[in-house]
Amino acid sequence: MMPKEFRFGVSVRNAESQAQVAATARRAEDLGYNVIVVPDHLGAPAPFPTLTAIAAATDTIRVGTCVLNACFYKPALLARDVTALRDLSDGRFEVGLGAGYVREEFEAAELPFPSARERIDHLRHTTEYLREHVSDVPIMVAGNGDRLLTVAAQTADIVGLTGGDGVPDGDHDPLAERISFLRKAADGRDLELNITFTAIPAAGSEMPDLRLTRRFLGHLTDEQLLRHPGVLAGSASDMADRLRQLRDTYGVSYFIVQIPHIETFAKVIAELR
């Protein structure tokens, strides 16, 4: 299988004003990012109005959700919003979905917190509905477990991988195992693979801040975290080499960074183009 072209995204978590959103979006477009995404958490900006403002302020960059909590939405109502944003962005929208995992957000939204099986079943129902009713909008599904990756393999165009819950150690490679499982479940479907980085060096440093990564992978040592696929370290050239390795070894070609890393990672993008 031929390697896919690199794609680069930035995740936006602030929407203080139209001017601020527009300035951030235009900066990302100027720096060479391909996609601007917005997450879906209570206490963060509402994805659809924020992405509409981003689309209105830009010309070519794509917009997406990374990722919507599918259990917050009824499929027909979500399809209506997806259709509207597809049209308002001149076809630049791609919808990302996950099963939802934060119990406190369900409680704050006054929604029951379904079991993991029920949440994944609803995710499948939602992706299948969107595939039927808004077939021209690319779908991304993100997660790590077997049942969720099976849904992703069978219904999505893009799969967001967490990088696994460990690091390569001898014959054990968690990311390779997850991708092998995914490809078997996909049964020949051509998928774009994504990783969102949780730690990147700040400007003027070659060591990342690992605090966010530790929240999800607290069982790993700092040395292990620095080798995790969701973490980048070193110079811009070192990080570019790491992305080439992730693409050549695993087939991952789409990478998302957090908004604080937009300028630092732009130097990596320049190395790869």
Coordinates of C-alpha atoms in Angstrom, one line a residue:
M1 CA 0.0 0.0 0.0
M2 CA 1.4 3.4 -1.0
P3 CA 2.1 5.8 1.9
K4 CA -0.6 8.6 2.1
E5 CA 0.3 12.2 1.9
F6 CA 0.9 13.9 5.3
R7 CA -1.9 15.9 6.7
F8 CA -1.6 18.2 9.7
G9 CA -4.3 19.5 12.0
V10 CA -4.5 21.8 15.0
S11 CA -7.0 21.5 17.8
V12 CA -8.7 24.8 18.9
R13 CA -10.0 25.0 22.4
N14 CA -10.8 28.7 22.8
A15 CA -13.5 30.9 21.1
E16 CA -13.4 34.2 23.0
S17 CA -14.6 36.3 20.1
Q18 CA -15.1 36.2 16.3
A19 CA -11.9 38.2 15.9
Q20 CA -9.8 35.8 18.0
V21 CA -11.3 32.7 16.2
A22 CA -10.7 34.3 12.8
A23 CA -7.1 35.3 13.6
T24 CA -6.2 31.8 14.9
A25 CA -7.8 30.2 11.9
R26 CA -6.0 32.4 9.4
R27 CA -2.7 31.8 11.2
A28 CA -3.2 28.0 10.9
E29 CA -4.0 28.3 7.2
D30 CA -0.9 30.5 6.6
L31 CA 1.4 28.1 8.5
G32 CA 0.4 25.2 6.2
Y33 CA -2.0 23.2 8.4
N34 CA -4.6 21.2 6.5
V35 CA -7.3 21.0 9.1
I36 CA -8.6 22.9 12.2
V37 CA -10.5 20.7 14.6
V38 CA -12.6 21.5 17.7
P39 CA -13.2 18.9 20.5
D40 CA -16.6 18.3 22.2
H41 CA -16.5 18.8 25.9
L42 CA -18.8 20.8 28.2
G43 CA -16.9 23.9 29.3
A44 CA -15.2 24.2 25.9
P45 CA -16.5 26.0 22.8
A46 CA -19.5 24.5 21.1
P47 CA -18.1 22.7 18.0
F48 CA -20.6 23.7 15.3
P49 CA -20.8 27.4 15.7
T50 CA -17.0 27.6 16.3
L51 CA -16.3 25.7 13.2
T52 CA -18.7 27.8 11.2
A53 CA -16.8 30.9 12.2
I54 CA -13.5 29.3 11.3
A55 CA -14.8 28.3 7.9
A56 CA -16.1 31.8 7.2
A57 CA -12.7 33.3 8.1
T58 CA -10.6 30.9 5.9
D59 CA -10.4 29.9 2.2
T60 CA -8.8 26.4 1.9
I61 CA -8.2 24.8 5.3
R62 CA -10.6 22.0 6.3
V63 CA -12.6 22.0 9.5
G64 CA -13.5 19.1 11.7
T65 CA -14.6 17.7 15.0
C66 CA -12.1 15.8 17.1
V67 CA -14.2 14.3 18.3
L68 CA -18.0 14.6 19.0
N69 CA -19.4 12.6 21.8
A70 CA -21.8 10.6 19.7
C71 CA -24.1 9.8 22.7
F72 CA -24.9 13.5 23.0
Y73 CA -26.6 13.5 19.6
K74 CA -29.6 11.8 17.8
P75 CA -28.4 10.8 14.4
A76 CA -31.0 12.7 12.3
L77 CA -30.4 15.9 14.2
L78 CA -26.6 15.5 13.9
A79 CA -27.0 14.8 10.2
R80 CA -28.8 18.1 9.9
D81 CA -25.9 20.0 11.5
V82 CA -23.3 18.1 9.5
T83 CA -25.2 18.9 6.3
A84 CA -25.4 22.6 7.2
L85 CA -21.7 22.9 8.1
R86 CA -20.7 21.0 4.9
D87 CA -22.6 23.5 2.9
L88 CA -21.5 26.6 4.9
S89 CA -17.8 25.5 4.6
D90 CA -18.1 24.8 0.8
G91 CA -17.5 21.1 1.4
R92 CA -14.5 21.5 3.7
F93 CA -16.0 19.7 6.7
E94 CA -15.1 16.2 8.1
V95 CA -16.9 14.9 11.1
G96 CA -15.1 13.1 13.9
L97 CA -16.9 10.9 16.4
G98 CA -16.2 9.0 19.6
A99 CA -18.2 6.9 22.0
G100 CA -17.9 9.4 24.9
Y101 CA -16.2 8.4 28.2
V102 CA -16.5 11.2 30.8
R103 CA -19.3 10.3 33.2
E104 CA -19.3 13.7 34.7
E105 CA -20.2 15.3 31.4
F106 CA -23.2 13.1 30.9
E107 CA -24.3 14.0 34.4
A108 CA -23.9 17.7 33.8
A109 CA -25.9 17.4 30.5
E110 CA -28.6 15.5 32.5
L111 CA -28.2 12.5 30.3
P112 CA -27.9 8.8 31.5
F113 CA -24.4 7.4 31.3
P114 CA -24.8 4.2 29.2
S115 CA -22.6 1.2 29.5
A116 CA -19.5 0.9 27.2
R117 CA -21.4 -1.5 25.0
E118 CA -24.4 0.8 24.7
R119 CA -22.2 3.8 23.9
I120 CA -20.3 1.9 21.1
D121 CA -23.6 0.6 19.7
H122 CA -24.9 4.1 19.5
L123 CA -21.7 5.2 17.8
R124 CA -22.2 2.5 15.2
H125 CA -25.8 3.6 14.6
T126 CA -24.7 7.2 14.3
T127 CA -21.9 6.5 11.8
E128 CA -24.1 4.3 9.7
Y129 CA -26.8 6.9 9.6
L130 CA -24.3 9.6 8.5
R131 CA -22.8 7.3 5.9
E132 CA -26.3 6.8 4.4
H133 CA -27.6 10.4 4.7
V134 CA -24.5 12.6 4.4
S135 CA -22.3 10.3 2.3
D136 CA -20.0 13.0 1.0
V137 CA -18.7 14.1 4.4
P138 CA -15.6 12.1 5.6
I139 CA -16.1 10.4 8.9
M140 CA -13.4 10.0 11.5
V141 CA -13.8 7.6 14.5
A142 CA -11.4 7.7 17.4
G143 CA -10.7 5.2 20.1
N144 CA -8.6 2.2 21.1
G145 CA -10.6 -0.8 22.2
D146 CA -11.6 -3.8 20.0
R147 CA -15.3 -3.0 19.6
L148 CA -14.7 0.6 18.9
L149 CA -11.9 0.0 16.4
T150 CA -14.2 -2.6 14.7
V151 CA -16.8 0.1 14.2
A152 CA -14.1 2.5 12.9
A153 CA -12.8 -0.2 10.5
Q154 CA -16.2 -0.9 9.1
T155 CA -17.7 2.6 8.9
A156 CA -15.1 5.4 9.0
D157 CA -12.8 7.0 6.5
I158 CA -10.3 8.2 9.1
V159 CA -9.3 6.4 12.3
G160 CA -8.0 8.3 15.3
L161 CA -5.6 6.2 17.3
T162 CA -4.5 6.8 20.8
G163 CA -1.1 5.3 20.2
G164 CA -1.9 2.4 22.5
D165 CA -1.5 2.1 26.3
G166 CA 2.2 1.4 26.2
V167 CA 5.4 1.7 24.2
P168 CA 7.3 -0.8 22.0
D169 CA 9.2 -3.3 24.1
G170 CA 10.9 -6.3 22.4
D171 CA 8.3 -8.1 20.4
H172 CA 5.4 -6.1 22.0
D173 CA 4.3 -3.0 20.1
P174 CA 0.9 -1.7 21.3
L175 CA 0.4 0.6 18.3
A176 CA 1.3 -2.0 15.8
E177 CA -1.0 -4.5 17.4
R178 CA -3.9 -2.0 17.3
I179 CA -3.3 -1.2 13.7
S180 CA -3.1 -4.9 12.8
F181 CA -6.4 -5.5 14.5
L182 CA -7.9 -2.5 12.7
R183 CA -6.7 -3.6 9.3
K184 CA -8.1 -7.1 9.7
A185 CA -11.4 -5.7 10.7
A186 CA -11.4 -3.2 7.8
D187 CA -11.2 -6.2 5.3
G188 CA -9.4 -4.2 2.6
R189 CA -11.1 -0.8 3.2
D190 CA -8.6 2.1 2.7
L191 CA -8.3 4.0 5.9
E192 CA -6.4 7.2 6.8
L193 CA -4.7 6.8 10.2
N194 CA -4.4 9.7 12.7
I195 CA -2.6 10.4 16.0
T196 CA -3.2 13.4 18.1
F197 CA -0.1 14.5 20.0
T198 CA -0.5 15.4 23.7
A199 CA 3.0 16.6 24.3
I200 CA 5.4 18.6 22.1
P201 CA 8.4 20.8 23.1
A202 CA 7.7 24.4 23.7
A203 CA 9.6 27.0 21.6
G204 CA 13.3 27.1 22.6
S205 CA 13.2 23.6 24.2
E206 CA 13.6 20.0 23.0
M207 CA 11.8 18.4 25.9
P208 CA 8.0 18.3 26.0
D209 CA 5.7 19.0 29.0
L210 CA 4.4 15.6 29.9
R211 CA 1.6 16.6 32.3
L212 CA -1.3 16.1 29.9
T213 CA 0.1 12.8 28.7
R214 CA 0.5 11.5 32.3
R215 CA -3.3 12.1 32.9
F216 CA -4.0 9.2 30.4
L217 CA -0.8 7.1 30.8
G218 CA 0.1 7.5 34.4
H219 CA 1.4 3.9 34.6
L220 CA 4.3 4.8 32.3
T221 CA 7.7 6.3 33.4
D222 CA 8.9 9.6 31.9
E223 CA 11.4 7.7 29.8
Q224 CA 8.5 5.5 28.4
L225 CA 6.3 8.5 27.8
L226 CA 9.0 10.1 25.7
R227 CA 8.9 7.0 23.5
H228 CA 5.1 6.9 23.2
P229 CA 3.6 7.6 19.7
G230 CA 1.5 10.4 21.1
V231 CA 4.6 12.4 22.3
L232 CA 7.2 14.3 20.3
A233 CA 10.6 15.4 21.5
G234 CA 13.8 16.9 20.1
S235 CA 14.5 19.5 17.4
A236 CA 12.1 20.2 14.5
S237 CA 14.3 17.9 12.4
D238 CA 14.1 15.1 15.0
M239 CA 10.3 15.5 15.1
A240 CA 10.0 15.4 11.4
D241 CA 12.1 12.2 11.3
R242 CA 9.7 10.7 13.9
L243 CA 6.7 11.5 11.8
R244 CA 8.3 9.9 8.8
Q245 CA 9.0 6.8 10.9
L246 CA 5.3 6.7 12.1
R247 CA 4.2 6.9 8.5
D248 CA 6.7 4.4 7.1
T249 CA 6.4 1.9 9.9
Y250 CA 2.7 2.1 10.9
G251 CA 1.0 3.9 8.0
V252 CA 0.0 6.9 10.2
S253 CA -0.1 10.0 8.1
Y254 CA -2.5 12.5 9.7
F255 CA -1.3 14.3 12.8
I256 CA -3.0 16.8 15.1
V257 CA -1.4 19.1 17.7
Q258 CA -2.9 21.3 20.4
I259 CA -3.2 25.0 19.8
P260 CA -0.3 26.0 22.1
H261 CA 2.0 24.0 19.8
I262 CA 0.9 25.7 16.6
E263 CA 4.1 27.7 16.0
T264 CA 6.5 25.0 17.1
F265 CA 4.9 22.3 15.0
A266 CA 4.8 24.6 11.9
K267 CA 8.6 24.2 11.8
V268 CA 8.1 20.4 11.6
I269 CA 5.5 20.9 8.8
A270 CA 8.1 22.9 6.9
E271 CA 10.6 20.1 7.2
L272 CA 8.2 17.7 5.7
R273 CA 7.2 19.8 2.6

